[in-house]
């Protein structure tokens, strides 16, 4: 089996390089790759890449993920998040490949308290959310044999992340101020990559499993709850902090205005994914603890 991975250097892409390797021959590209064209800002040329490689599976982990910046560059965000995945999906369909694509809780308007289900009405609040939604729609339209995985609050051990920022600030300051009005589940790139590999194998065996799924870690928290958990874990591991979990002050989202609006309710119902693939999505605390173990 041949797998083509786009966006190999991103949080999820990096972990996919590991989790997809056992499936067969893996061709992993980023936009600086010299052998094949993989720059999403020139979407039409991605078809040439897919035609030359002729993969059995295309996994797209590349995206315009700078949520606030997308507000001022909607054309580029649309090219990366919608047009390019659409071109890849068309190429996948033409060669009979399975198309795997990631999307986001930001396709919803964040109203209510209930975890969103796959068929709930969308209503993006930002350019990022809108262009990701358009990307989903193009992938589904051009390649019926697809897995579209909506996730949220992705972190990875490699590179910067929210937990590392909180740890750094808690060593420098007596008090931290963190927003408390958004609800979701921090989800490890590692977990996403692992369940993606499982889902690919299962869908290749049973094409009826193709479709749209919500995939996040179990449970829920707020950014404030997340920060407190990180600091408590760090203290338990013997890290000296100026600000412990009790020194994290909760503030409403409006305290930190940003160009892009974020949904308040980012809870995603993962029942369909867990039932279809027979997988368990562990509590978010497990993945974050493990990441801290590697980081501290
Ligand atoms: P990252 O921002 O870590 O990675 C994005 C990838 O896209 C990088 O490899 C980046 O390359 C690549 N990229 C950027 N511009 C281009 C371009 N012009 N051509 C080709 N590649 C490009 O994203 P994540 O791993 O966090 O996200 C993976 C998926 O999950 C995305 O679809 C995202 O929308 C979705 N998602 C992410 C969430 C999050 O919290 N991060 C939440 C919900 C969904 P380089 O680094 O070299 O620029």
XYZ file of C-alpha atoms and ligand atoms in Angstrom:
344
model
C 0.000 0.000 0.000
C 1.183 3.524 -0.791
C 0.219 6.483 1.425
C 0.713 10.127 0.467
C 0.924 12.475 3.483
C 0.703 16.254 3.036
C 1.728 18.634 5.832
C 4.317 16.313 7.352
C 5.897 18.996 9.567
C 2.735 20.125 11.373
C 1.686 18.898 14.824
C -0.513 16.140 13.437
C 1.595 15.583 10.312
C 4.689 14.872 12.390
C 2.901 12.186 14.406
C 1.326 10.772 11.239
C 4.807 10.147 9.857
C 5.182 7.691 12.745
C 1.691 6.159 12.812
C 1.293 5.721 9.029
C 4.735 4.189 8.462
C 3.617 0.613 9.272
C 0.839 0.762 6.674
C 3.230 0.500 3.737
C 5.247 2.896 1.579
C 4.840 6.417 2.962
C 5.555 9.476 0.798
C 5.544 12.419 3.237
C 5.707 15.966 1.859
C 5.608 19.554 3.017
C 5.408 22.716 0.963
C 9.175 22.914 0.705
C 9.532 19.384 -0.705
C 11.628 19.456 -3.866
C 10.704 16.098 -5.463
C 6.992 16.847 -5.749
C 4.884 19.974 -5.695
C 3.121 20.205 -2.319
C 2.549 23.925 -1.822
C -1.147 24.416 -1.119
C -0.992 28.039 -2.249
C -0.879 26.619 -5.807
C -3.682 24.062 -5.432
C -4.019 23.073 -9.091
C -0.471 21.654 -9.104
C -1.331 19.155 -6.325
C -3.167 17.061 -8.907
C 0.157 16.489 -10.717
C 1.699 15.254 -7.464
C -1.110 12.793 -6.791
C -1.053 11.582 -10.391
C 2.706 10.987 -10.235
C 2.630 9.141 -6.880
C -0.659 7.241 -7.424
C -1.269 6.563 -3.715
C -3.894 4.228 -2.266
C -4.529 6.728 0.530
C -4.060 10.522 0.639
C -3.826 12.014 4.140
C -4.038 15.802 4.307
C -2.650 17.308 7.501
C -1.732 20.673 5.909
C -3.889 23.721 6.572
C -3.910 27.453 7.239
C -4.210 27.139 11.022
C -3.378 30.739 12.039
C -6.950 31.479 13.112
C -6.549 35.219 13.740
C -4.308 35.841 10.720
C -6.897 34.160 8.477
C -9.272 37.073 9.177
C -6.974 39.395 7.196
C -5.977 36.916 4.467
C -9.197 35.081 3.580
C -8.124 34.317 -0.003
C -4.999 32.480 1.116
C -6.918 30.702 3.895
C -9.527 29.573 1.351
C -6.858 28.320 -1.065
C -5.145 26.263 1.683
C -8.213 25.090 3.608
C -10.732 24.572 0.829
C -9.457 24.714 -2.764
C -6.348 22.569 -2.194
C -8.127 19.773 -0.257
C -10.781 19.837 -2.990
C -8.127 19.294 -5.683
C -6.594 16.454 -3.659
C -10.007 14.845 -3.163
C -10.691 14.992 -6.897
C -7.301 13.393 -7.572
C -8.014 10.715 -4.947
C -11.342 9.933 -6.568
C -9.777 9.667 -10.027
C -7.181 7.142 -8.843
C -9.530 5.267 -6.484
C -7.692 6.386 -3.347
C -9.161 6.939 0.125
C -9.007 10.642 1.054
C -8.351 11.508 4.723
C -8.810 15.104 5.839
C -8.969 17.001 9.165
C -11.462 19.639 10.130
C -12.418 21.550 13.236
C -14.962 22.372 15.938
C -14.771 25.948 14.535
C -17.285 24.928 11.835
C -19.931 25.342 14.598
C -21.226 28.563 16.108
C -20.504 27.390 19.654
C -24.015 27.878 20.982
C -25.626 25.652 23.629
C -24.048 23.148 25.986
C -24.567 19.842 24.228
C -21.635 18.175 22.420
C -22.022 18.720 18.672
C -22.929 15.730 16.525
C -21.710 15.266 12.965
C -25.050 16.161 11.378
C -25.740 19.263 13.499
C -26.102 22.530 11.591
C -22.820 24.361 11.068
C -22.355 28.105 11.517
C -18.703 29.176 11.512
C -17.812 32.405 13.325
C -14.458 33.020 11.613
C -12.720 32.909 8.241
C -10.778 29.873 9.448
C -14.004 28.059 10.403
C -15.743 29.062 7.176
C -12.856 27.955 4.929
C -12.442 24.674 6.843
C -16.161 24.031 6.350
C -15.822 24.708 2.612
C -12.868 22.271 2.587
C -14.989 19.532 4.181
C -17.734 20.108 1.636
C -15.347 19.963 -1.334
C -13.669 16.792 -0.051
C -17.038 15.095 0.498
C -18.348 16.203 -2.903
C -15.286 15.192 -4.935
C -14.358 11.972 -3.160
C -17.176 9.910 -1.603
C -14.532 7.505 -0.260
C -13.303 9.855 2.470
C -12.631 10.150 6.163
C -13.140 13.695 7.433
C -12.088 13.956 11.067
C -13.205 17.045 12.999
C -11.081 17.680 16.059
C -10.328 20.468 18.562
C -7.642 22.084 20.737
C -4.746 20.079 19.259
C -1.414 20.016 21.097
C 1.844 18.161 20.515
C 4.945 17.540 22.609
C 7.104 18.862 19.752
C 7.275 22.644 19.387
C 5.358 25.213 21.399
C 1.970 24.584 22.986
C -0.460 26.056 25.525
C 0.801 23.871 28.406
C 4.430 24.891 27.850
C 3.416 28.563 27.729
C 1.502 28.216 31.027
C 4.495 26.514 32.661
C 6.850 29.257 31.496
C 4.528 32.026 32.699
C 3.945 30.275 36.054
C 7.697 30.301 36.657
C 7.882 34.042 35.911
C 4.667 35.452 37.469
C 2.747 35.279 40.757
C -0.624 35.128 38.994
C -1.942 34.012 35.589
C -5.139 35.178 33.926
C -6.777 32.604 31.662
C -10.126 32.607 29.852
C -12.841 30.375 31.225
C -15.734 30.741 28.777
C -14.869 28.119 26.132
C -15.478 24.397 26.618
C -13.666 21.648 24.757
C -11.177 18.804 24.995
C -7.421 19.203 24.511
C -6.510 16.493 22.011
C -3.007 15.127 21.420
C -1.613 14.991 17.891
C -0.271 11.586 18.890
C -3.777 10.255 19.654
C -5.180 11.708 16.434
C -2.419 10.128 14.372
C -2.852 6.735 16.014
C -6.623 6.581 15.571
C -6.271 7.855 11.989
C -4.082 4.852 11.132
C -6.644 2.479 12.708
C -9.521 4.157 10.888
C -7.707 3.944 7.539
C -7.115 0.213 7.898
C -10.738 -0.377 8.937
C -12.126 1.753 6.075
C -9.979 0.046 3.462
C -11.435 -3.286 4.677
C -14.995 -1.959 4.914
C -15.688 1.052 2.647
C -19.044 1.587 4.398
C -17.081 3.136 7.281
C -16.143 6.164 5.127
C -17.642 9.462 6.267
C -17.500 12.420 8.637
C -16.484 11.871 12.275
C -15.791 13.831 15.435
C -12.507 12.796 17.076
C -11.383 14.401 20.340
C -10.068 13.131 23.667
C -12.642 12.226 26.319
C -14.080 14.655 28.877
C -14.078 18.435 28.741
C -12.491 21.475 30.308
C -11.925 25.187 29.744
C -8.600 26.892 28.973
C -8.542 27.910 32.630
C -9.186 24.332 33.808
C -6.504 23.129 31.389
C -3.978 25.630 32.800
C -4.757 24.653 36.404
C -4.366 20.973 35.559
C -0.976 21.600 33.915
C 0.342 23.573 36.904
C -0.933 21.002 39.421
C 0.757 18.221 37.476
C 3.991 20.188 37.270
C 4.003 20.817 41.026
C 3.294 17.143 41.689
C 6.385 16.344 39.620
C 8.479 18.673 41.796
C 8.650 21.717 39.511
C 8.972 24.994 41.457
C 6.422 27.557 40.287
C 5.714 31.132 41.368
C 2.053 30.618 40.418
C 0.391 27.323 41.359
C -3.051 26.220 40.127
C -4.779 28.358 42.773
C -3.106 31.446 41.276
C -4.810 31.000 37.898
C -7.530 33.634 37.684
C -10.525 32.837 35.471
C -11.684 35.625 33.144
C -14.323 35.752 30.407
C -13.311 35.372 26.752
C -14.009 39.089 26.271
C -10.979 39.890 28.484
C -8.670 38.927 25.596
C -10.206 40.292 22.376
C -8.945 38.572 19.214
C -9.588 39.277 15.511
C -11.356 35.905 15.087
C -14.330 34.907 17.249
C -14.025 31.504 18.946
C -16.964 29.196 19.721
C -17.961 28.954 23.410
C -19.130 25.385 23.065
C -16.464 23.308 21.310
C -17.648 19.998 22.782
C -17.743 17.279 20.094
C -19.738 14.053 20.433
C -17.403 11.202 19.456
C -19.946 8.372 19.756
C -20.112 7.742 16.015
C -16.325 7.402 15.708
C -15.909 5.164 18.769
C -18.789 2.873 17.773
C -17.862 2.592 14.098
C -14.204 1.837 14.672
C -14.406 0.044 18.041
C -11.908 2.485 19.534
C -11.815 4.280 22.886
C -10.814 7.939 23.052
C -9.097 8.325 26.447
C -9.706 11.233 28.838
C -7.873 14.425 27.837
C -5.956 14.423 31.138
C -4.146 11.197 30.175
C -2.642 12.651 27.023
C -1.751 15.970 28.643
C -0.058 14.169 31.581
C 1.989 12.117 29.164
C 2.990 15.184 27.183
C 4.036 16.923 30.437
C 6.058 13.857 31.413
C 8.020 14.317 28.173
C 8.255 18.085 28.522
C 9.233 18.589 32.177
P -0.121 22.896 12.149
O -0.336 24.356 12.068
O 0.755 22.327 13.200
O 0.422 22.363 10.754
C -0.097 22.814 9.546
C 0.723 22.242 8.422
O 0.322 22.877 7.213
C 2.232 22.489 8.565
O 2.924 21.333 8.167
C 2.470 23.618 7.588
O 3.782 23.636 7.092
C 1.482 23.236 6.510
N 1.286 24.352 5.604
C 1.096 25.667 5.875
N 1.035 26.373 4.735
C 1.180 25.478 3.715
C 1.217 25.586 2.307
N 1.107 26.770 1.673
N 1.381 24.466 1.582
C 1.532 23.265 2.185
N 1.530 23.098 3.519
C 1.348 24.189 4.264
O -1.571 22.223 12.190
P -2.103 21.005 13.072
O -1.210 19.826 12.890
O -2.377 21.523 14.433
O -3.507 20.749 12.346
C -3.755 19.591 11.543
C -5.195 19.636 11.081
O -6.066 19.665 12.213
C -5.578 20.867 10.240
O -6.482 20.473 9.249
C -6.281 21.780 11.222
O -7.193 22.642 10.577
C -6.973 20.759 12.098
N -7.277 21.247 13.439
C -6.282 21.780 14.230
C -6.579 22.269 15.496
C -5.519 22.864 16.357
O -5.838 23.210 17.520
N -4.270 22.999 15.916
C -7.948 22.201 16.036
C -8.908 21.601 15.127
C -8.560 21.142 13.888
P 4.872 24.662 7.763
O 4.867 24.378 9.225
O 6.141 24.280 7.072
O 4.363 26.032 7.412
